mmCIF file of N, CA and C in Angstrom:
data_model
loop_
_atom_site.group_PDB
_atom_site.id
_atom_site.type_symbol
_atom_site.label_atom_id
_atom_site.label_comp_id
_atom_site.label_asym_id
_atom_site.label_seq_id
_atom_site.Cartn_x
_atom_site.Cartn_y
_atom_site.Cartn_z
ATOM 1 N N MET A 1 -53.786 -5.197 4.827
ATOM 2 C CA MET A 1 -55.162 -5.509 4.478
ATOM 3 C C MET A 1 -55.212 -5.372 2.872
ATOM 4 N N ALA A 2 -55.639 -6.365 2.242
ATOM 5 C CA ALA A 2 -55.719 -6.437 0.692
ATOM 6 C C ALA A 2 -56.932 -5.552 0.296
ATOM 7 N N ARG A 3 -56.742 -4.985 -0.843
ATOM 8 C CA ARG A 3 -57.725 -4.157 -1.451
ATOM 9 C C ARG A 3 -58.782 -5.005 -2.126
ATOM 10 N N PRO A 4 -60.073 -4.669 -1.995
ATOM 11 C CA PRO A 4 -61.113 -5.492 -2.668
ATOM 12 C C PRO A 4 -60.921 -5.538 -4.239
ATOM 13 N N GLN A 5 -61.235 -6.597 -4.784
ATOM 14 C CA GLN A 5 -61.226 -6.689 -6.281
ATOM 15 C C GLN A 5 -62.321 -5.832 -6.798
ATOM 16 N N MET A 6 -61.884 -4.892 -7.677
ATOM 17 C CA MET A 6 -62.801 -3.937 -8.318
ATOM 18 C C MET A 6 -63.052 -4.385 -9.786
ATOM 19 N N LEU A 7 -64.195 -4.495 -10.275
ATOM 20 C CA LEU A 7 -64.555 -4.865 -11.577
ATOM 21 C C LEU A 7 -65.050 -3.667 -12.461
ATOM 22 N N LYS A 8 -64.551 -3.656 -13.610
ATOM 23 C CA LYS A 8 -65.205 -2.639 -14.586
ATOM 24 C C LYS A 8 -66.528 -2.949 -14.998
ATOM 25 N N LEU A 9 -67.312 -1.908 -15.335
ATOM 26 C CA LEU A 9 -68.678 -2.297 -15.772
ATOM 27 C C LEU A 9 -68.850 -3.207 -16.914
ATOM 28 N N PRO A 10 -68.059 -3.076 -18.010
ATOM 29 C CA PRO A 10 -68.221 -4.155 -18.952
ATOM 30 C C PRO A 10 -67.862 -5.635 -18.401
ATOM 31 N N GLU A 11 -66.986 -5.766 -17.447
ATOM 32 C CA GLU A 11 -66.812 -7.092 -16.871
ATOM 33 C C GLU A 11 -68.084 -7.602 -16.115
ATOM 34 N N VAL A 12 -68.653 -6.633 -15.393
ATOM 35 C CA VAL A 12 -69.917 -6.955 -14.612
ATOM 36 C C VAL A 12 -70.940 -7.446 -15.622
ATOM 37 N N LEU A 13 -71.135 -6.528 -16.594
ATOM 38 C CA LEU A 13 -72.284 -6.853 -17.555
ATOM 39 C C LEU A 13 -72.042 -8.090 -18.294
ATOM 40 N N THR A 14 -70.839 -8.507 -18.509
ATOM 41 C CA THR A 14 -70.590 -9.869 -19.201
ATOM 42 C C THR A 14 -70.878 -10.921 -18.196
ATOM 43 N N GLU A 15 -70.397 -10.780 -17.019
ATOM 44 C CA GLU A 15 -70.728 -11.803 -15.917
ATOM 45 C C GLU A 15 -72.223 -12.105 -15.685
ATOM 46 N N ILE A 16 -72.915 -11.009 -15.570
ATOM 47 C CA ILE A 16 -74.373 -11.041 -15.217
ATOM 48 C C ILE A 16 -75.207 -11.226 -16.547
ATOM 49 N N GLN A 17 -74.633 -11.202 -17.642
ATOM 50 C CA GLN A 17 -75.212 -11.232 -18.937
ATOM 51 C C GLN A 17 -76.435 -10.353 -19.166
ATOM 52 N N MET A 18 -76.091 -9.104 -19.103
ATOM 53 C CA MET A 18 -77.054 -7.941 -19.005
ATOM 54 C C MET A 18 -76.480 -6.816 -19.984
ATOM 55 N N SER A 19 -77.471 -6.221 -20.533
ATOM 56 C CA SER A 19 -77.087 -5.001 -21.374
ATOM 57 C C SER A 19 -76.767 -3.913 -20.501
ATOM 58 N N ARG A 20 -76.089 -2.836 -20.937
ATOM 59 C CA ARG A 20 -75.796 -1.716 -20.261
ATOM 60 C C ARG A 20 -77.150 -0.857 -19.910
ATOM 61 N N ALA A 21 -78.004 -0.787 -20.925
ATOM 62 C CA ALA A 21 -79.187 -0.131 -20.778
ATOM 63 C C ALA A 21 -80.150 -0.706 -19.690
ATOM 64 N N ALA A 22 -80.205 -2.199 -19.610
ATOM 65 C CA ALA A 22 -80.982 -2.686 -18.545
ATOM 66 C C ALA A 22 -80.317 -2.578 -17.294
ATOM 67 N N PHE A 23 -79.005 -2.510 -17.202
ATOM 68 C CA PHE A 23 -78.222 -2.422 -15.906
ATOM 69 C C PHE A 23 -78.609 -0.976 -15.353
ATOM 70 N N TYR A 24 -78.599 0.012 -16.209
ATOM 71 C CA TYR A 24 -78.853 1.341 -15.793
ATOM 72 C C TYR A 24 -80.303 1.530 -15.455
ATOM 73 N N ARG A 25 -81.369 0.809 -16.045
ATOM 74 C CA ARG A 25 -82.680 0.823 -15.636
ATOM 75 C C ARG A 25 -82.790 0.145 -14.178
ATOM 76 N N MET A 26 -82.099 -0.895 -14.019
ATOM 77 C CA MET A 26 -82.124 -1.429 -12.681
ATOM 78 C C MET A 26 -81.505 -0.467 -11.524
ATOM 79 N N ARG A 27 -80.340 0.231 -11.875
ATOM 80 C CA ARG A 27 -79.819 1.093 -11.083
ATOM 81 C C ARG A 27 -80.706 2.167 -10.710
ATOM 82 N N ALA A 28 -81.435 2.733 -11.748
ATOM 83 C CA ALA A 28 -82.369 3.777 -11.499
ATOM 84 C C ALA A 28 -83.469 3.460 -10.440
ATOM 85 N N ARG A 29 -83.792 2.089 -10.488
ATOM 86 C CA ARG A 29 -84.852 1.452 -9.427
ATOM 87 C C ARG A 29 -84.241 1.161 -8.173
ATOM 88 N N GLY A 30 -82.776 1.364 -8.007
ATOM 89 C CA GLY A 30 -82.222 0.903 -6.873
ATOM 90 C C GLY A 30 -82.035 -0.569 -6.627
ATOM 91 N N GLN A 31 -81.973 -1.288 -7.845
ATOM 92 C CA GLN A 31 -81.848 -2.794 -7.903
ATOM 93 C C GLN A 31 -80.667 -3.313 -8.378
ATOM 94 N N ALA A 32 -79.625 -2.527 -8.634
ATOM 95 C CA ALA A 32 -78.338 -3.036 -9.194
ATOM 96 C C ALA A 32 -77.359 -3.055 -8.030
ATOM 97 N N PRO A 33 -76.255 -3.704 -8.340
ATOM 98 C CA PRO A 33 -75.216 -3.646 -7.366
ATOM 99 C C PRO A 33 -74.551 -2.266 -7.201
ATOM 100 N N ARG A 34 -73.979 -1.966 -6.226
ATOM 101 C CA ARG A 34 -73.568 -0.591 -5.918
ATOM 102 C C ARG A 34 -72.404 -0.271 -6.828
ATOM 103 N N LEU A 35 -72.374 0.917 -7.384
ATOM 104 C CA LEU A 35 -71.269 1.339 -8.279
ATOM 105 C C LEU A 35 -70.553 2.293 -7.423
ATOM 106 N N GLN A 36 -69.121 2.376 -7.746
ATOM 107 C CA GLN A 36 -68.229 3.284 -7.086
ATOM 108 C C GLN A 36 -67.590 4.070 -8.124
ATOM 109 N N LYS A 37 -67.565 5.464 -7.990
ATOM 110 C CA LYS A 37 -66.967 6.302 -9.037
ATOM 111 C C LYS A 37 -65.616 6.594 -8.515
ATOM 112 N N LEU A 38 -64.636 6.407 -9.477
ATOM 113 C CA LEU A 38 -63.245 6.600 -9.057
ATOM 114 C C LEU A 38 -62.911 8.107 -9.493
ATOM 115 N N PRO A 39 -61.801 8.727 -8.818
ATOM 116 C CA PRO A 39 -61.659 10.082 -9.053
ATOM 117 C C PRO A 39 -61.431 10.375 -10.565
ATOM 118 N N ASN A 40 -61.162 9.489 -11.381
ATOM 119 C CA ASN A 40 -60.935 9.775 -12.868
ATOM 120 C C ASN A 40 -62.301 9.701 -13.582
ATOM 121 N N GLY A 41 -63.355 9.419 -12.820
ATOM 122 C CA GLY A 41 -64.647 9.372 -13.318
ATOM 123 C C GLY A 41 -65.085 7.941 -13.791
ATOM 124 N N HIS A 42 -64.201 6.962 -13.832
ATOM 125 C CA HIS A 42 -64.581 5.498 -14.291
ATOM 126 C C HIS A 42 -65.397 4.926 -13.075
ATOM 127 N N LEU A 43 -66.260 3.935 -13.524
ATOM 128 C CA LEU A 43 -67.097 3.306 -12.517
ATOM 129 C C LEU A 43 -66.442 1.817 -12.285
ATOM 130 N N ARG A 44 -66.638 1.438 -11.084
ATOM 131 C CA ARG A 44 -66.247 0.003 -10.636
ATOM 132 C C ARG A 44 -67.252 -0.424 -9.692
ATOM 133 N N VAL A 45 -67.288 -1.782 -9.667
ATOM 134 C CA VAL A 45 -68.099 -2.631 -8.781
ATOM 135 C C VAL A 45 -67.298 -3.565 -8.004
ATOM 136 N N SER A 46 -67.326 -3.496 -6.714
ATOM 137 C CA SER A 46 -66.451 -4.565 -5.941
ATOM 138 C C SER A 46 -67.058 -5.805 -6.105
ATOM 139 N N ARG A 47 -65.993 -6.715 -6.130
ATOM 140 C CA ARG A 47 -66.394 -8.248 -6.134
ATOM 141 C C ARG A 47 -67.305 -8.703 -5.034
ATOM 142 N N ASN A 48 -67.124 -8.215 -3.890
ATOM 143 C CA ASN A 48 -68.004 -8.512 -2.822
ATOM 144 C C ASN A 48 -69.340 -8.009 -2.953
ATOM 145 N N ASP A 49 -69.525 -6.732 -3.414
ATOM 146 C CA ASP A 49 -71.004 -6.086 -3.714
ATOM 147 C C ASP A 49 -71.583 -6.908 -4.738
ATOM 148 N N LEU A 50 -70.939 -7.324 -5.827
ATOM 149 C CA LEU A 50 -71.582 -8.007 -6.850
ATOM 150 C C LEU A 50 -71.957 -9.452 -6.356
ATOM 151 N N ASP A 51 -71.179 -10.021 -5.688
ATOM 152 C CA ASP A 51 -71.514 -11.461 -5.137
ATOM 153 C C ASP A 51 -72.727 -11.264 -4.199
ATOM 154 N N ALA A 52 -72.631 -10.357 -3.301
ATOM 155 C CA ALA A 52 -73.855 -10.053 -2.292
ATOM 156 C C ALA A 52 -75.042 -9.818 -3.116
ATOM 157 N N TRP A 53 -75.022 -9.040 -4.303
ATOM 158 C CA TRP A 53 -76.235 -8.632 -4.982
ATOM 159 C C TRP A 53 -76.764 -9.956 -5.696
ATOM 160 N N TRP A 54 -75.730 -10.709 -6.313
ATOM 161 C CA TRP A 54 -76.180 -11.899 -6.905
ATOM 162 C C TRP A 54 -76.931 -12.896 -6.021
ATOM 163 N N GLU A 55 -76.403 -12.992 -4.787
ATOM 164 C CA GLU A 55 -77.105 -13.942 -3.835
ATOM 165 C C GLU A 55 -78.400 -13.378 -3.423
ATOM 166 N N ARG A 56 -78.697 -12.139 -3.257
ATOM 167 C CA ARG A 56 -79.924 -11.562 -3.017
ATOM 168 C C ARG A 56 -80.880 -11.863 -4.230
ATOM 169 N N CYS A 57 -80.449 -11.819 -5.473
ATOM 170 C CA CYS A 57 -81.240 -12.099 -6.565
ATOM 171 C C CYS A 57 -81.690 -13.583 -6.528
ATOM 172 N N GLU A 58 -80.716 -14.466 -6.255
ATOM 173 C CA GLU A 58 -81.145 -15.883 -6.057
ATOM 174 C C GLU A 58 -82.066 -16.228 -4.972
ATOM 175 N N GLU A 59 -81.955 -15.427 -3.985
ATOM 176 C CA GLU A 59 -82.949 -15.692 -2.843
ATOM 177 C C GLU A 59 -84.327 -15.321 -3.148
ATOM 178 N N ARG A 60 -84.497 -14.134 -3.912
ATOM 179 C CA ARG A 60 -85.709 -13.598 -4.342
ATOM 180 C C ARG A 60 -86.399 -14.544 -5.425
ATOM 181 N N ALA A 61 -85.474 -15.139 -6.176
ATOM 182 C CA ALA A 61 -85.982 -16.026 -7.190
ATOM 183 C C ALA A 61 -86.473 -17.470 -6.620
ATOM 184 N N ALA A 62 -86.017 -17.708 -5.589
ATOM 185 C CA ALA A 62 -86.241 -19.106 -4.924
ATOM 186 C C ALA A 62 -87.777 -19.017 -4.303
#
């Protein structure tokens, strides 16, 4: 079984064209893609979680 692709937060922010501050505001409201904290403290977002979040955003906008 292949491991899911994990994106670094700067990669996610670039892809969704959002500032770090705006992302954390959305996260505080429970509206951001799920972050996973690694044992070393770094944050990652799985590609699947990001794609699912993006689809939900598009559905709400339609």
